[in-house]
Amino acid sequence: MKRYDFWRLSLLNIFASPGRSILTVLGMAIGIGAILAVLTLGDAGKSQVQSEMARLGIDKVWLTASDGEVLRHGDGQLLEEALSTGATEQVYAPVDIRFENQSQSGIVVGCSSSYMKVMDSHIRCGRDLYALEWREGSRSLLMGTELAQEMGVAPGEAVSLSGIPFYVRGIVDQRNELSQVDASRAVFMPVEVFCELMGQEVHEVTLSVPGGMKPQAIAVMAQDIMRLRRNVEVQAITMQVQIEAANSVMAIFVDVLKWVALICILVGGIGVMNILLVSVRERRREIGVMKSLGTTQTQICLLFLFEALIYAMVGGTFGLLIGVALIETAGRSIGLQPVIRAADCAAVFAAAVAVGLIFGVSPASRASKMRPVDALRDE
C-alpha cells in the first residue's frame, strides 16, 4: 500500500461520517484555541500588571529622613555619585497662590525634570521648563490642571507665590499615584529655586534602580552611605514586596488557566480516540478483507494513525483561528493589548498533533492486532 493510499483511505473514512468528524474536530479546536488564548492573554496580563506597577515607581527607591533627622539639598547628588545611579530631590510646602484678584491655597513642589518623568507627568498645554531652567533655576513653574482651571491661569501668565512672582510655563497632568501631594492642585518649580527661597531642607530623595539590581539592595546601600558620610538615618520605601506579590498572584492565575486549557486539549484527544475506536468496530469487515489481501499490521496501524493525524491537524488549524478570535474579543473587553507570537502558535499546533497521535495509538494498535477470521465473522 502506497503512502497516497493511506491519505486517501483516511480522508474517505473521515468524510463518510461528516457530522461525527466535525464534532471531533471542534472538540480538539476548542482545546487548542483555549490554550493559545491563555498563553497570549497571560503574557499580556503580566505586561499590563508590570506597566501598572511601573506607574507606581517599581524601579525607584524613596528616601525620607528618620524622626529627628534632616535631608539637605545636595544629598541627592551625593547618592547619585556614590551609587552611580539617578537621584532627584523633592521638597514640599504649602503656599498661597495669587492671580489677579483671587487667591488659592496649594502645594509648591521643588523638584527636577527627572522627578516629573518618574511621576509620569504630561504637559496638557504650554511647555515644559527648558533643561537650563531646571538646572540653573528660574522664576518659572508648572501648574496642576485643577488649580489652573479654578484660577483661570494660562501658560505665559504670572502668578504670585507668597509675594514672589513666577511665570506659568505649562499646565501639567500627573499619573503616578505614589506622589505625596495632589498634583492637580500643586505647582512645580526647580528645587534650586525652592531651596534658595525657603531653605535647604529636603523632604525626599528618589533613587533610580539600575538594571539587574533589586530595589531593596539599593535602599540598603543608600542608607549605609547616608549613615557613614552624613551621619543621617533615613527610611527607604520600595515596592519590591508588592511587585513580588503581584507577580506571584499573576503566575498562579495563569498556571490555573493553563491547566484548565490542558484539560480541554485532553478532552479533545479523548474525542479523537473515541471516534477511532468506533471506526475500528464499524470497519471490522474492511480490516479483515485488507488483512486477507496481504495488508500488514504496520500498514493497518499507520492507516488509523493517519486518520488521527488528520483530525489533529485540522483541529489544530481551526483551534488557532478560534484562539485568535478569543484573544481579540477578550483583549477588547478587558482592555489588554495582546500580541500573538508565532512561537506560541507553533507550540500549540505541535501539541495538537502530538495529542492526536498519542490518543490514536490505542485504536490503531487494536485494529492492527485484529485477526482476519475474527474481523470477517458476522455478528
CSV table of C-alpha atoms in Angstrom, one decimal:
chain,number,residue,atom,x,y,z
A,1,MET,CA,0.0,0.0,0.0
A,2,LYS,CA,1.4,3.3,-1.0
A,3,ARG,CA,1.5,6.4,1.1
A,4,TYR,CA,-1.0,8.1,-1.1
A,5,ASP,CA,-3.4,5.3,-0.3
A,6,PHE,CA,-3.1,5.9,3.4
A,7,TRP,CA,-4.2,9.5,3.0
A,8,ARG,CA,-7.0,8.7,0.5
A,9,LEU,CA,-8.5,5.9,2.7
A,10,SER,CA,-8.2,8.1,5.8
A,11,LEU,CA,-10.0,11.0,4.2
A,12,LEU,CA,-12.7,8.7,2.7
A,13,ASN,CA,-13.4,7.3,6.2
A,14,ILE,CA,-13.5,10.8,7.8
A,15,PHE,CA,-15.9,12.2,5.2
A,16,ALA,CA,-18.1,9.1,5.5
A,17,SER,CA,-19.4,10.5,8.8
A,18,PRO,CA,-19.1,14.3,8.4
A,19,GLY,CA,-21.3,15.2,11.4
A,20,ARG,CA,-19.3,13.0,13.8
A,21,SER,CA,-16.0,14.2,12.3
A,22,ILE,CA,-16.9,17.9,12.6
A,23,LEU,CA,-17.8,17.4,16.3
A,24,THR,CA,-14.4,15.6,16.9
A,25,VAL,CA,-12.5,18.4,15.2
A,26,LEU,CA,-14.5,21.0,17.1
A,27,GLY,CA,-13.6,19.4,20.4
A,28,MET,CA,-9.9,19.5,19.5
A,29,ALA,CA,-10.1,23.0,18.2
A,30,ILE,CA,-11.7,24.4,21.3
A,31,GLY,CA,-9.0,23.0,23.5
A,32,ILE,CA,-6.3,24.4,21.2
A,33,GLY,CA,-7.9,27.8,21.0
A,34,ALA,CA,-8.3,27.9,24.8
A,35,ILE,CA,-4.6,27.2,25.5
A,36,LEU,CA,-3.4,29.7,22.8
A,37,ALA,CA,-5.7,32.3,24.4
A,38,VAL,CA,-4.4,31.5,27.9
A,39,LEU,CA,-0.8,31.8,26.8
A,40,THR,CA,-1.2,35.1,24.9
A,41,LEU,CA,-3.6,36.8,27.3
A,42,GLY,CA,-1.5,35.6,30.2
A,43,ASP,CA,1.6,37.3,28.8
A,44,ALA,CA,-0.5,40.4,28.0
A,45,GLY,CA,-1.8,40.4,31.6
A,46,LYS,CA,1.7,40.2,33.0
A,47,SER,CA,2.8,43.1,30.8
A,48,GLN,CA,-0.2,45.1,31.9
A,49,VAL,CA,0.5,44.4,35.6
A,50,GLN,CA,4.1,45.4,35.2
A,51,SER,CA,3.1,48.5,33.3
A,52,GLU,CA,0.7,49.5,36.1
A,53,MET,CA,3.3,48.8,38.8
A,54,ALA,CA,5.8,50.8,36.8
A,55,ARG,CA,3.4,53.8,37.0
A,56,LEU,CA,3.8,53.5,40.8
A,57,GLY,CA,7.6,53.5,40.7
A,58,ILE,CA,8.6,49.9,40.9
A,59,ASP,CA,12.1,50.7,39.8
A,60,LYS,CA,12.5,53.5,42.3
A,61,VAL,CA,13.6,53.9,46.0
A,62,TRP,CA,12.1,56.7,48.0
A,63,LEU,CA,14.3,58.0,50.9
A,64,THR,CA,13.0,60.2,53.7
A,65,ALA,CA,14.7,61.3,56.9
A,66,SER,CA,14.0,59.4,60.1
A,67,ASP,CA,12.5,61.2,63.1
A,68,GLY,CA,14.8,64.0,64.3
A,69,GLU,CA,16.9,63.8,61.1
A,70,VAL,CA,17.0,66.2,58.2
A,71,LEU,CA,17.9,65.7,54.5
A,72,ARG,CA,19.7,68.6,52.9
A,73,HIS,CA,19.9,70.0,49.3
A,74,GLY,CA,22.9,68.2,47.8
A,75,ASP,CA,22.2,64.7,49.4
A,76,GLY,CA,20.7,63.7,46.0
A,77,GLN,CA,24.0,64.5,44.3
A,78,LEU,CA,25.9,62.7,47.0
A,79,LEU,CA,23.9,59.5,46.5
A,80,GLU,CA,24.0,59.8,42.7
A,81,GLU,CA,27.8,59.9,42.7
A,82,ALA,CA,28.2,57.1,45.3
A,83,LEU,CA,25.7,54.7,43.7
A,84,SER,CA,26.2,55.7,40.0
A,85,THR,CA,22.5,56.0,39.5
A,86,GLY,CA,20.0,58.7,39.1
A,87,ALA,CA,18.8,60.7,42.1
A,88,THR,CA,16.3,63.5,42.4
A,89,GLU,CA,15.4,65.7,45.4
A,90,GLN,CA,11.9,66.7,46.3
A,91,VAL,CA,10.6,69.3,48.8
A,92,TYR,CA,7.0,70.4,49.5
A,93,ALA,CA,5.5,73.3,51.2
A,94,PRO,CA,2.0,74.9,51.5
A,95,VAL,CA,1.7,78.2,49.7
A,96,ASP,CA,-0.8,81.0,48.9
A,97,ILE,CA,-1.1,81.4,45.2
A,98,ARG,CA,-2.4,84.8,43.9
A,99,PHE,CA,-3.5,85.6,40.3
A,100,GLU,CA,-5.1,88.9,39.5
A,101,ASN,CA,-7.6,89.5,42.3
A,102,GLN,CA,-8.0,85.9,43.5
A,103,SER,CA,-6.1,83.7,45.9
A,104,GLN,CA,-5.9,79.9,46.3
A,105,SER,CA,-4.1,77.6,48.7
A,106,GLY,CA,-1.9,75.0,47.1
A,107,ILE,CA,1.3,73.0,47.4
A,108,VAL,CA,4.6,74.1,45.9
A,109,VAL,CA,6.9,71.2,44.9
A,110,GLY,CA,10.6,71.8,44.4
A,111,CYS,CA,11.9,69.0,42.1
A,112,SER,CA,13.8,68.3,38.9
A,113,SER,CA,12.8,67.2,35.4
A,114,SER,CA,13.7,63.6,36.4
A,115,TYR,CA,11.1,63.7,39.1
A,116,MET,CA,8.5,64.9,36.6
A,117,LYS,CA,9.3,61.9,34.4
A,118,VAL,CA,9.2,59.5,37.3
A,119,MET,CA,5.7,60.9,38.2
A,120,ASP,CA,4.6,60.2,34.6
A,121,SER,CA,3.8,63.9,34.1
A,122,HIS,CA,2.4,65.2,30.8
A,123,ILE,CA,2.1,68.8,29.6
A,124,ARG,CA,-1.6,69.5,28.7
A,125,CYS,CA,-0.9,72.9,27.3
A,126,GLY,CA,2.0,75.3,27.2
A,127,ARG,CA,5.5,73.8,27.5
A,128,ASP,CA,7.8,72.1,29.9
A,129,LEU,CA,10.6,74.0,31.5
A,130,TYR,CA,13.8,74.0,29.5
A,131,ALA,CA,16.8,72.0,30.6
A,132,LEU,CA,18.7,75.1,31.6
A,133,GLU,CA,15.7,76.4,33.6
A,134,TRP,CA,15.7,73.1,35.6
A,135,ARG,CA,19.4,73.1,36.1
A,136,GLU,CA,20.1,76.8,36.8
A,137,GLY,CA,16.8,77.6,38.4
A,138,SER,CA,14.4,80.3,37.2
A,139,ARG,CA,11.3,82.1,38.2
A,140,SER,CA,9.3,79.7,36.0
A,141,LEU,CA,7.0,76.9,37.1
A,142,LEU,CA,4.4,74.3,36.0
A,143,MET,CA,0.9,74.2,37.4
A,144,GLY,CA,-1.6,71.4,38.1
A,145,THR,CA,-4.7,71.2,35.9
A,146,GLU,CA,-7.3,71.6,38.6
A,147,LEU,CA,-5.6,74.6,40.2
A,148,ALA,CA,-5.1,76.3,36.8
A,149,GLN,CA,-8.7,75.8,35.8
A,150,GLU,CA,-10.0,77.2,39.1
A,151,MET,CA,-7.9,80.3,38.9
A,152,GLY,CA,-8.2,80.7,35.1
A,153,VAL,CA,-4.4,80.7,34.6
A,154,ALA,CA,-3.0,80.1,31.2
A,155,PRO,CA,0.6,79.4,30.1
A,156,GLY,CA,2.7,82.6,29.9
A,157,GLU,CA,0.8,84.4,32.7
A,158,ALA,CA,2.4,85.4,36.0
A,159,VAL,CA,1.3,84.3,39.5
A,160,SER,CA,2.5,85.2,42.9
A,161,LEU,CA,3.7,82.6,45.4
A,162,SER,CA,3.8,84.2,48.9
A,163,GLY,CA,4.5,87.6,47.2
A,164,ILE,CA,7.2,86.3,44.8
A,165,PRO,CA,6.3,86.5,41.1
A,166,PHE,CA,6.6,83.4,38.9
A,167,TYR,CA,5.7,82.7,35.3
A,168,VAL,CA,3.5,79.7,34.5
A,169,ARG,CA,5.1,77.9,31.5
A,170,GLY,CA,2.8,74.9,31.3
A,171,ILE,CA,-0.2,73.1,32.7
A,172,VAL,CA,0.6,69.6,33.8
A,173,ASP,CA,-1.1,66.2,34.4
A,174,GLN,CA,0.5,63.6,36.7
A,175,ARG,CA,-0.4,59.9,36.5
A,176,ASN,CA,1.8,58.3,39.1
A,177,GLU,CA,-0.2,57.6,42.2
A,178,LEU,CA,2.8,57.3,44.6
A,179,SER,CA,3.2,61.1,44.9
A,180,GLN,CA,2.7,62.6,48.4
A,181,VAL,CA,0.9,65.6,47.0
A,182,ASP,CA,-2.2,66.1,44.9
A,183,ALA,CA,-0.5,67.1,41.6
A,184,SER,CA,-3.7,68.6,40.2
A,185,ARG,CA,-3.6,71.3,42.9
A,186,ALA,CA,0.2,71.8,43.0
A,187,VAL,CA,2.8,74.0,41.3
A,188,PHE,CA,6.2,72.6,40.4
A,189,MET,CA,9.4,74.6,40.3
A,190,PRO,CA,13.2,73.8,40.2
A,191,VAL,CA,14.4,72.5,43.5
A,192,GLU,CA,17.3,75.0,43.4
A,193,VAL,CA,14.9,77.9,43.4
A,194,PHE,CA,12.8,76.4,46.2
A,195,CYS,CA,15.8,75.9,48.4
A,196,GLU,CA,17.1,79.3,47.7
A,197,LEU,CA,13.8,80.9,48.7
A,198,MET,CA,12.7,78.6,51.5
A,199,GLY,CA,15.7,76.9,53.0
A,200,GLN,CA,18.0,73.9,52.2
A,201,GLU,CA,15.9,71.2,53.8
A,202,VAL,CA,14.7,68.4,51.5
A,203,HIS,CA,11.8,66.1,52.3
A,204,GLU,CA,12.5,63.2,49.9
A,205,VAL,CA,15.2,61.8,47.6
A,206,THR,CA,14.2,59.4,44.8
A,207,LEU,CA,16.7,56.9,43.5
A,208,SER,CA,16.5,55.0,40.2
A,209,VAL,CA,17.3,51.3,40.4
A,210,PRO,CA,19.9,50.2,37.8
A,211,GLY,CA,19.0,47.2,35.6
A,212,GLY,CA,19.8,43.9,37.2
A,213,MET,CA,19.6,45.1,40.8
A,214,LYS,CA,16.8,44.9,43.3
A,215,PRO,CA,15.3,48.0,44.8
A,216,GLN,CA,15.9,46.6,48.3
A,217,ALA,CA,19.6,46.3,47.7
A,218,ILE,CA,19.9,49.9,46.5
A,219,ALA,CA,17.8,51.0,49.6
A,220,VAL,CA,20.3,49.3,52.0
A,221,MET,CA,23.3,50.8,50.2
A,222,ALA,CA,21.8,54.3,50.3
A,223,GLN,CA,21.1,54.0,54.0
A,224,ASP,CA,24.7,53.0,54.7
A,225,ILE,CA,26.0,55.9,52.6
A,226,MET,CA,23.9,58.5,54.4
A,227,ARG,CA,24.8,57.0,57.8
A,228,LEU,CA,28.6,56.9,57.0
A,229,ARG,CA,29.0,60.2,55.1
A,230,ARG,CA,26.3,62.4,56.5
A,231,ASN,CA,25.6,60.7,59.9
A,232,VAL,CA,21.9,60.8,59.0
A,233,GLU,CA,19.5,57.9,59.4
A,234,VAL,CA,17.0,57.6,56.5
A,235,GLN,CA,14.0,55.4,55.8
A,236,ALA,CA,13.7,53.7,52.5
A,237,ILE,CA,10.5,52.8,50.8
A,238,THR,CA,10.4,50.3,47.9
A,239,MET,CA,7.7,48.4,46.1
A,240,GLN,CA,9.7,45.2,45.9
A,241,VAL,CA,7.3,43.2,48.2
A,242,GLN,CA,4.3,44.5,46.2
A,243,ILE,CA,6.0,43.6,42.9
A,244,GLU,CA,6.8,40.0,44.1
A,245,ALA,CA,3.3,39.6,45.4
A,246,ALA,CA,1.6,40.8,42.2
A,247,ASN,CA,3.9,38.6,40.0
A,248,SER,CA,3.2,35.6,42.3
A,249,VAL,CA,-0.6,36.1,42.1
A,250,MET,CA,-0.5,36.6,38.3
A,251,ALA,CA,1.7,33.4,37.9
A,252,ILE,CA,-0.8,31.4,39.9
A,253,PHE,CA,-3.7,32.7,38.0
A,254,VAL,CA,-2.1,31.9,34.6
A,255,ASP,CA,-1.0,28.5,35.7
A,256,VAL,CA,-4.5,27.6,36.8
A,257,LEU,CA,-5.8,28.7,33.4
A,258,LYS,CA,-3.1,26.6,31.7
A,259,TRP,CA,-4.2,23.5,33.5
A,260,VAL,CA,-7.8,24.2,32.5
A,261,ALA,CA,-6.8,24.6,28.9
A,262,LEU,CA,-4.7,21.5,29.1
A,263,ILE,CA,-7.7,19.5,30.2
A,264,CYS,CA,-9.6,20.9,27.2
A,265,ILE,CA,-6.9,19.5,24.9
A,266,LEU,CA,-7.1,16.2,26.6
A,267,VAL,CA,-10.8,16.1,26.2
A,268,GLY,CA,-10.3,16.8,22.5
A,269,GLY,CA,-7.7,13.9,22.4
A,270,ILE,CA,-10.2,11.6,24.1
A,271,GLY,CA,-12.8,12.6,21.4
A,272,VAL,CA,-10.3,11.5,18.7
A,273,MET,CA,-9.7,8.2,20.4
A,274,ASN,CA,-13.4,7.6,20.9
A,275,ILE,CA,-14.2,8.2,17.2
A,276,LEU,CA,-11.4,5.9,16.1
A,277,LEU,CA,-12.5,3.1,18.4
A,278,VAL,CA,-16.0,3.4,17.0
A,279,SER,CA,-14.4,3.4,13.5
A,280,VAL,CA,-12.4,0.3,14.2
A,281,ARG,CA,-15.6,-1.5,15.3
A,282,GLU,CA,-17.6,-0.4,12.3
A,283,ARG,CA,-14.9,-1.3,9.9
A,284,ARG,CA,-14.1,-4.8,11.1
A,285,ARG,CA,-15.0,-6.4,7.8
A,286,GLU,CA,-12.9,-3.9,5.9
A,287,ILE,CA,-9.9,-4.6,8.1
A,288,GLY,CA,-10.5,-8.3,7.7
A,289,VAL,CA,-10.6,-8.0,3.9
A,290,MET,CA,-7.4,-5.9,3.9
A,291,LYS,CA,-5.5,-8.4,6.0
A,292,SER,CA,-6.7,-11.3,3.9
A,293,LEU,CA,-5.3,-9.5,0.8
A,294,GLY,CA,-1.9,-9.1,2.5
A,295,THR,CA,-2.0,-5.8,4.3
A,296,THR,CA,0.4,-5.9,7.2
A,297,GLN,CA,-0.2,-4.9,10.8
A,298,THR,CA,2.0,-1.9,10.4
A,299,GLN,CA,0.1,-0.7,7.4
A,300,ILE,CA,-3.3,-1.1,9.3
A,301,CYS,CA,-1.8,0.8,12.3
A,302,LEU,CA,-0.5,3.6,10.0
A,303,LEU,CA,-3.9,3.9,8.4
A,304,PHE,CA,-5.6,4.7,11.7
A,305,LEU,CA,-2.7,6.9,12.8
A,306,PHE,CA,-3.1,8.9,9.6
A,307,GLU,CA,-6.8,9.4,10.5
A,308,ALA,CA,-5.8,10.6,14.0
A,309,LEU,CA,-3.2,12.9,12.4
A,310,ILE,CA,-5.8,14.4,10.1
A,311,TYR,CA,-8.2,15.1,13.0
A,312,ALA,CA,-5.3,16.7,15.0
A,313,MET,CA,-4.0,18.9,12.1
A,314,VAL,CA,-7.5,20.1,11.1
A,315,GLY,CA,-8.4,20.6,14.8
A,316,GLY,CA,-5.2,22.4,15.4
A,317,THR,CA,-5.7,24.7,12.4
A,318,PHE,CA,-9.2,25.6,13.4
A,319,GLY,CA,-8.1,25.9,17.0
A,320,LEU,CA,-5.6,28.6,16.1
A,321,LEU,CA,-8.4,30.5,14.3
A,322,ILE,CA,-10.6,30.2,17.4
A,323,GLY,CA,-7.8,31.2,19.6
A,324,VAL,CA,-7.1,34.4,17.6
A,325,ALA,CA,-10.8,35.2,17.8
A,326,LEU,CA,-10.9,34.6,21.6
A,327,ILE,CA,-7.8,36.7,22.1
A,328,GLU,CA,-9.1,39.7,20.0
A,329,THR,CA,-12.5,39.5,21.7
A,330,ALA,CA,-11.2,39.1,25.3
A,331,GLY,CA,-8.4,41.7,24.7
A,332,ARG,CA,-11.0,44.4,23.7
A,333,SER,CA,-13.4,43.5,26.5
A,334,ILE,CA,-10.8,43.7,29.3
A,335,GLY,CA,-8.6,46.4,27.9
A,336,LEU,CA,-5.5,44.4,27.1
A,337,GLN,CA,-3.3,44.6,24.0
A,338,PRO,CA,-2.2,41.0,23.4
A,339,VAL,CA,0.5,40.1,20.9
A,340,ILE,CA,0.1,36.7,19.2
A,341,ARG,CA,3.5,35.2,18.9
A,342,ALA,CA,4.4,32.7,16.1
A,343,ALA,CA,6.3,30.6,18.6
A,344,ASP,CA,3.2,30.1,20.7
A,345,CYS,CA,1.1,29.2,17.7
A,346,ALA,CA,3.7,26.7,16.5
A,347,ALA,CA,4.0,25.1,20.0
A,348,VAL,CA,0.2,24.8,20.4
A,349,PHE,CA,-0.2,23.3,16.9
A,350,ALA,CA,2.6,20.8,17.7
A,351,ALA,CA,0.8,19.9,20.9
A,352,ALA,CA,-2.4,19.3,19.0
A,353,VAL,CA,-0.6,16.9,16.6
A,354,ALA,CA,1.1,15.1,19.5
A,355,VAL,CA,-2.1,14.7,21.5
A,356,GLY,CA,-3.9,13.4,18.4
A,357,LEU,CA,-1.2,10.9,17.6
A,358,ILE,CA,-0.9,9.7,21.3
A,359,PHE,CA,-4.6,9.1,21.6
A,360,GLY,CA,-4.7,7.5,18.2
A,361,VAL,CA,-2.2,4.8,19.2
A,362,SER,CA,-4.7,2.6,21.1
A,363,PRO,CA,-7.3,2.4,18.4
A,364,ALA,CA,-4.6,1.9,15.7
A,365,SER,CA,-3.0,-0.9,17.8
A,366,ARG,CA,-6.3,-2.6,18.4
A,367,ALA,CA,-7.1,-2.5,14.6
A,368,SER,CA,-3.7,-3.9,13.6
A,369,LYS,CA,-3.9,-6.8,16.0
A,370,MET,CA,-7.3,-7.9,14.9
A,371,ARG,CA,-7.3,-11.4,13.3
A,372,PRO,CA,-8.8,-11.7,9.9
A,373,VAL,CA,-11.0,-14.6,11.0
A,374,ASP,CA,-12.5,-12.6,13.8
A,375,ALA,CA,-12.8,-9.5,11.6
A,376,LEU,CA,-14.8,-11.3,8.9
A,377,ARG,CA,-17.0,-13.2,11.3
A,378,ASP,CA,-20.6,-11.9,11.2
A,379,GLU,CA,-22.0,-10.7,14.5
